[in-house]
């Protein structure tokens, strides 16, 4: 097997083990994640797989490797870097039991981001869905199909995808103080800002980002209380993608029941 190991590339550490590193290290370019190696890609589009947009730790190979290993999945996973118009990276309005506050996509027509599209086979998609809680009544995320031209996904060869799946936070996203979604600045900066703004949050989760991560990690009750504090402080707004979730009921595209339209 050719390619370089995640360790050699500096991509091995996962936010699940080191919360303050969230969203984790992303690859410099497209590649094929296979076990602990990144291999060259032979193509950018996989019509037999689901395209899923990664805005947080799902673009971190170290995190993806852990998720797949938990289910015993070893199949290669294509990660394709793309220019994404119409999406910005916001802040999920919930505290994760992994000890961090994750990213969530927000609708932003003027935004241009370099993000990764994961091309997932059915088993891989099931793993990512499970990790995002899509099947749970109180799960944090729902998967929705974001069609072009609302969202434009442009690949390195100039091709444009007909759309992409994304995980939309069911709690909403944190705002920027002016009613609009705030951008995710990285975990340490984010937690420093949130703790400085709220005495109740400091009482619950500590005065430093390190304390926040340690107290939140695997403590479901603390995470739930932190999530409620976001809402009580009126820090929460909509991502703009909620209608895409609401409009995709069971049996329609966006629920995982069928493949998206093929690339033409």
Coordinates of C-alpha atoms in Angstrom, one line a residue:
X1 CA 0.0 0.0 0.0
X2 CA 1.4 3.4 -1.0
X3 CA 0.7 6.7 0.6
X4 CA 1.8 8.1 3.9
X5 CA 0.6 7.3 7.4
X6 CA -1.6 9.7 9.4
X7 CA 1.2 10.0 11.9
X8 CA 3.7 11.1 9.2
X9 CA 1.2 13.6 7.9
X10 CA 0.3 15.1 11.3
X11 CA -3.3 13.9 11.0
X12 CA -3.4 11.1 13.6
X13 CA -4.7 12.9 16.6
X14 CA -8.5 13.0 17.1
X15 CA -10.6 15.6 18.9
X16 CA -12.4 12.8 20.7
X17 CA -9.1 12.2 22.6
X18 CA -7.9 15.9 22.6
X19 CA -11.0 18.1 22.7
X20 CA -9.2 21.4 22.6
X21 CA -7.7 20.4 19.2
X22 CA -11.3 20.4 17.7
X23 CA -12.0 20.3 14.8
X24 CA -8.7 18.5 14.4
X25 CA -6.1 18.6 11.6
X26 CA -7.5 18.4 8.1
X27 CA -5.6 17.1 5.0
X28 CA -3.9 19.6 2.8
X29 CA -5.6 18.1 -0.2
X30 CA -8.0 15.4 -1.4
X31 CA -7.1 11.8 -0.6
X32 CA -8.3 8.3 0.1
X33 CA -8.4 7.4 3.8
X34 CA -7.6 3.8 4.2
X35 CA -6.9 2.6 7.7
X36 CA -4.0 4.7 9.0
X37 CA -2.9 5.9 5.6
X38 CA -3.8 8.6 3.2
X39 CA -3.6 7.4 -0.4
X40 CA -3.9 9.3 -3.7
X41 CA -7.3 9.6 -5.2
X42 CA -8.0 8.2 -8.7
X43 CA -11.1 10.3 -9.2
X44 CA -13.2 13.1 -7.5
X45 CA -16.7 11.8 -8.0
X46 CA -18.2 8.4 -6.8
X47 CA -21.7 8.0 -8.2
X48 CA -22.3 4.8 -6.1
X49 CA -21.6 6.7 -2.8
X50 CA -23.3 9.5 -0.8
X51 CA -21.6 12.9 -0.8
X52 CA -21.5 14.3 2.7
X53 CA -20.1 17.8 3.6
X54 CA -17.7 17.9 6.5
X55 CA -17.5 21.2 8.4
X56 CA -15.9 20.0 11.7
X57 CA -14.2 16.9 12.9
X58 CA -15.6 14.7 10.2
X59 CA -12.9 16.3 8.0
X60 CA -10.2 15.1 10.4
X61 CA -8.8 11.7 9.3
X62 CA -7.8 10.8 12.9
X63 CA -11.4 11.3 14.0
X64 CA -12.9 9.4 11.0
X65 CA -10.5 6.5 11.6
X66 CA -11.8 6.1 15.2
X67 CA -15.4 6.3 14.1
X68 CA -15.0 3.6 11.5
X69 CA -12.8 1.3 13.7
X70 CA -15.6 1.3 16.4
X71 CA -17.8 -0.5 13.8
X72 CA -15.0 -2.7 12.4
X73 CA -15.1 -0.9 9.0
X74 CA -11.9 -0.9 7.0
X75 CA -13.1 0.1 3.6
X76 CA -11.4 3.1 1.9
X77 CA -13.1 6.5 2.4
X78 CA -12.6 9.2 -0.3
X79 CA -12.1 12.8 1.0
X80 CA -12.4 15.4 -1.7
X81 CA -11.5 19.0 -1.1
X82 CA -14.0 21.4 -2.7
X83 CA -14.8 25.1 -3.0
X84 CA -18.2 25.5 -1.2
X85 CA -20.4 28.6 -1.9
X86 CA -23.3 29.3 0.4
X87 CA -22.2 27.6 3.6
X88 CA -20.2 29.0 6.5
X89 CA -19.0 27.1 9.6
X90 CA -21.0 28.0 12.6
X91 CA -21.1 26.9 16.2
X92 CA -23.5 24.2 17.4
X93 CA -25.8 25.3 20.2
X94 CA -25.0 22.2 22.3
X95 CA -22.2 20.9 24.5
X96 CA -20.8 17.6 23.2
X97 CA -20.3 14.7 25.5
X98 CA -16.8 14.4 23.9
X99 CA -15.9 17.6 25.8
X100 CA -16.2 20.3 23.1
X101 CA -18.6 22.6 21.3
X102 CA -18.8 21.4 17.7
X103 CA -19.2 23.1 14.4
X104 CA -22.4 23.2 12.4
X105 CA -23.1 24.4 8.8
X106 CA -25.0 27.7 8.5
X107 CA -26.6 29.2 5.4
X108 CA -24.5 32.1 4.1
X109 CA -25.1 33.0 0.5
X110 CA -22.0 35.2 0.2
X111 CA -19.6 32.7 1.9
X112 CA -16.9 30.8 0.1
X113 CA -15.1 28.0 2.0
X114 CA -12.6 25.3 1.3
X115 CA -14.3 22.2 2.8
X116 CA -14.2 18.4 2.3
X117 CA -16.8 16.2 0.7
X118 CA -16.8 12.7 2.1
X119 CA -18.0 10.0 -0.4
X120 CA -19.5 7.4 1.9
X121 CA -20.7 3.9 1.1
X122 CA -23.8 2.6 3.0
X123 CA -21.9 1.2 6.0
X124 CA -19.8 4.3 6.3
X125 CA -22.8 6.5 6.1
X126 CA -24.5 4.5 8.9
X127 CA -21.5 5.1 11.1
X128 CA -21.4 8.8 10.5
X129 CA -25.2 9.1 11.0
X130 CA -24.9 7.2 14.3
X131 CA -22.1 9.4 15.5
X132 CA -24.3 12.5 14.8
X133 CA -27.4 11.0 16.5
X134 CA -29.6 11.3 13.4
X135 CA -31.9 8.4 14.4
X136 CA -32.4 9.4 18.0
X137 CA -35.4 11.5 18.9
X138 CA -33.2 13.8 21.0
X139 CA -30.2 13.5 18.7
X140 CA -28.2 16.6 18.0
X141 CA -28.2 16.5 14.2
X142 CA -30.4 15.6 11.3
X143 CA -29.0 14.8 7.8
X144 CA -30.4 16.9 5.0
X145 CA -29.9 17.2 1.2
X146 CA -28.7 20.7 0.3
X147 CA -29.3 21.1 -3.5
X148 CA -27.6 23.3 -6.0
X149 CA -27.8 26.1 -6.7
X150 CA -28.7 26.9 -3.0
X151 CA -25.3 25.5 -2.2
X152 CA -22.6 25.2 -4.9
X153 CA -19.9 22.5 -4.5
X154 CA -17.1 23.0 -7.0
X155 CA -14.5 20.4 -7.4
X156 CA -10.8 20.9 -8.4
X157 CA -11.5 19.9 -12.0
X158 CA -14.3 22.5 -12.3
X159 CA -17.2 20.1 -12.0
X160 CA -20.1 21.2 -9.8
X161 CA -22.1 18.7 -7.8
X162 CA -25.9 18.7 -7.9
X163 CA -25.9 19.0 -4.1
X164 CA -24.5 17.5 -1.0
X165 CA -25.7 16.1 2.3
X166 CA -25.0 17.9 5.6
X167 CA -25.7 17.5 9.3
X168 CA -27.9 20.3 10.6
X169 CA -28.0 20.9 14.3
X170 CA -31.4 20.4 15.9
X171 CA -30.5 22.9 18.7
X172 CA -29.7 25.7 16.3
X173 CA -26.4 27.5 16.3
X174 CA -24.8 30.2 18.5
X175 CA -25.2 33.8 17.4
X176 CA -22.7 36.6 17.1
X177 CA -24.5 39.0 19.4
X178 CA -26.4 40.6 16.5
X179 CA -28.8 37.8 15.8
X180 CA -26.7 36.2 13.0
X181 CA -24.8 32.9 13.3
X182 CA -21.2 33.3 14.7
X183 CA -18.3 31.6 12.9
X184 CA -16.4 28.8 14.8
X185 CA -13.0 30.3 15.7
X186 CA -11.4 27.1 17.0
X187 CA -12.1 25.4 20.3
X188 CA -9.8 27.2 22.7
X189 CA -10.8 30.7 21.5
X190 CA -14.5 29.7 21.5
X191 CA -14.6 28.3 25.0
X192 CA -12.6 31.3 26.3
X193 CA -15.2 33.6 24.9
X194 CA -18.2 31.7 26.1
X195 CA -16.9 31.2 29.6
X196 CA -16.0 34.9 29.9
X197 CA -19.5 35.8 28.9
X198 CA -21.4 33.7 31.5
X199 CA -20.9 33.3 35.2
X200 CA -23.4 30.3 35.3
X201 CA -21.4 28.6 32.5
X202 CA -18.2 29.1 34.5
X203 CA -19.8 27.7 37.6
X204 CA -20.9 24.6 35.7
X205 CA -17.9 24.0 33.5
X206 CA -15.0 25.9 35.1
X207 CA -13.1 29.1 34.4
X208 CA -10.8 27.8 31.6
X209 CA -11.2 25.8 28.4
X210 CA -9.2 23.0 29.9
X211 CA -11.7 22.8 32.8
X212 CA -14.6 23.0 30.4
X213 CA -13.4 20.0 28.4
X214 CA -12.7 17.9 31.6
X215 CA -16.0 18.6 33.2
X216 CA -18.1 18.1 30.0
X217 CA -16.4 15.0 28.8
X218 CA -18.7 12.0 29.1
X219 CA -20.9 13.7 31.7
X220 CA -24.3 13.7 30.0
X221 CA -26.0 15.8 32.7
X222 CA -23.4 18.5 32.6
X223 CA -23.6 18.7 28.8
X224 CA -27.4 18.9 28.9
X225 CA -27.2 21.7 31.4
X226 CA -24.6 23.6 29.4
X227 CA -26.8 23.2 26.3
X228 CA -29.8 24.6 28.2
X229 CA -27.7 27.6 29.4
X230 CA -27.0 28.5 25.8
X231 CA -30.7 28.8 25.2
X232 CA -31.4 30.5 28.5
X233 CA -28.8 33.2 27.7
X234 CA -30.6 33.7 24.3
X235 CA -27.4 33.0 22.5
X236 CA -29.1 30.7 20.0
X237 CA -30.3 31.4 16.5
X238 CA -31.3 29.4 13.4
X239 CA -28.7 28.0 11.0
X240 CA -30.9 28.8 8.0
X241 CA -30.9 25.2 6.9
X242 CA -33.8 24.1 9.1
X243 CA -36.3 24.2 6.2
X244 CA -34.2 21.6 4.3
X245 CA -34.6 19.2 7.2
X246 CA -38.3 19.9 7.7
X247 CA -39.0 19.5 4.0
X248 CA -37.4 16.0 3.8
X249 CA -39.7 13.5 5.4
X250 CA -39.2 9.7 5.5
X251 CA -38.8 8.1 2.1
X252 CA -37.6 11.3 0.4
X253 CA -34.1 12.3 -0.6
X254 CA -32.2 13.5 2.5
X255 CA -33.3 10.6 4.7
X256 CA -30.8 8.2 3.3
X257 CA -33.4 6.1 1.5
X258 CA -32.1 6.8 -2.0
X259 CA -29.0 8.1 -3.7
X260 CA -28.9 11.8 -4.7
X261 CA -29.1 12.7 -8.4
X262 CA -26.0 11.5 -10.4
X263 CA -23.5 14.0 -11.5
X264 CA -24.2 15.1 -15.1

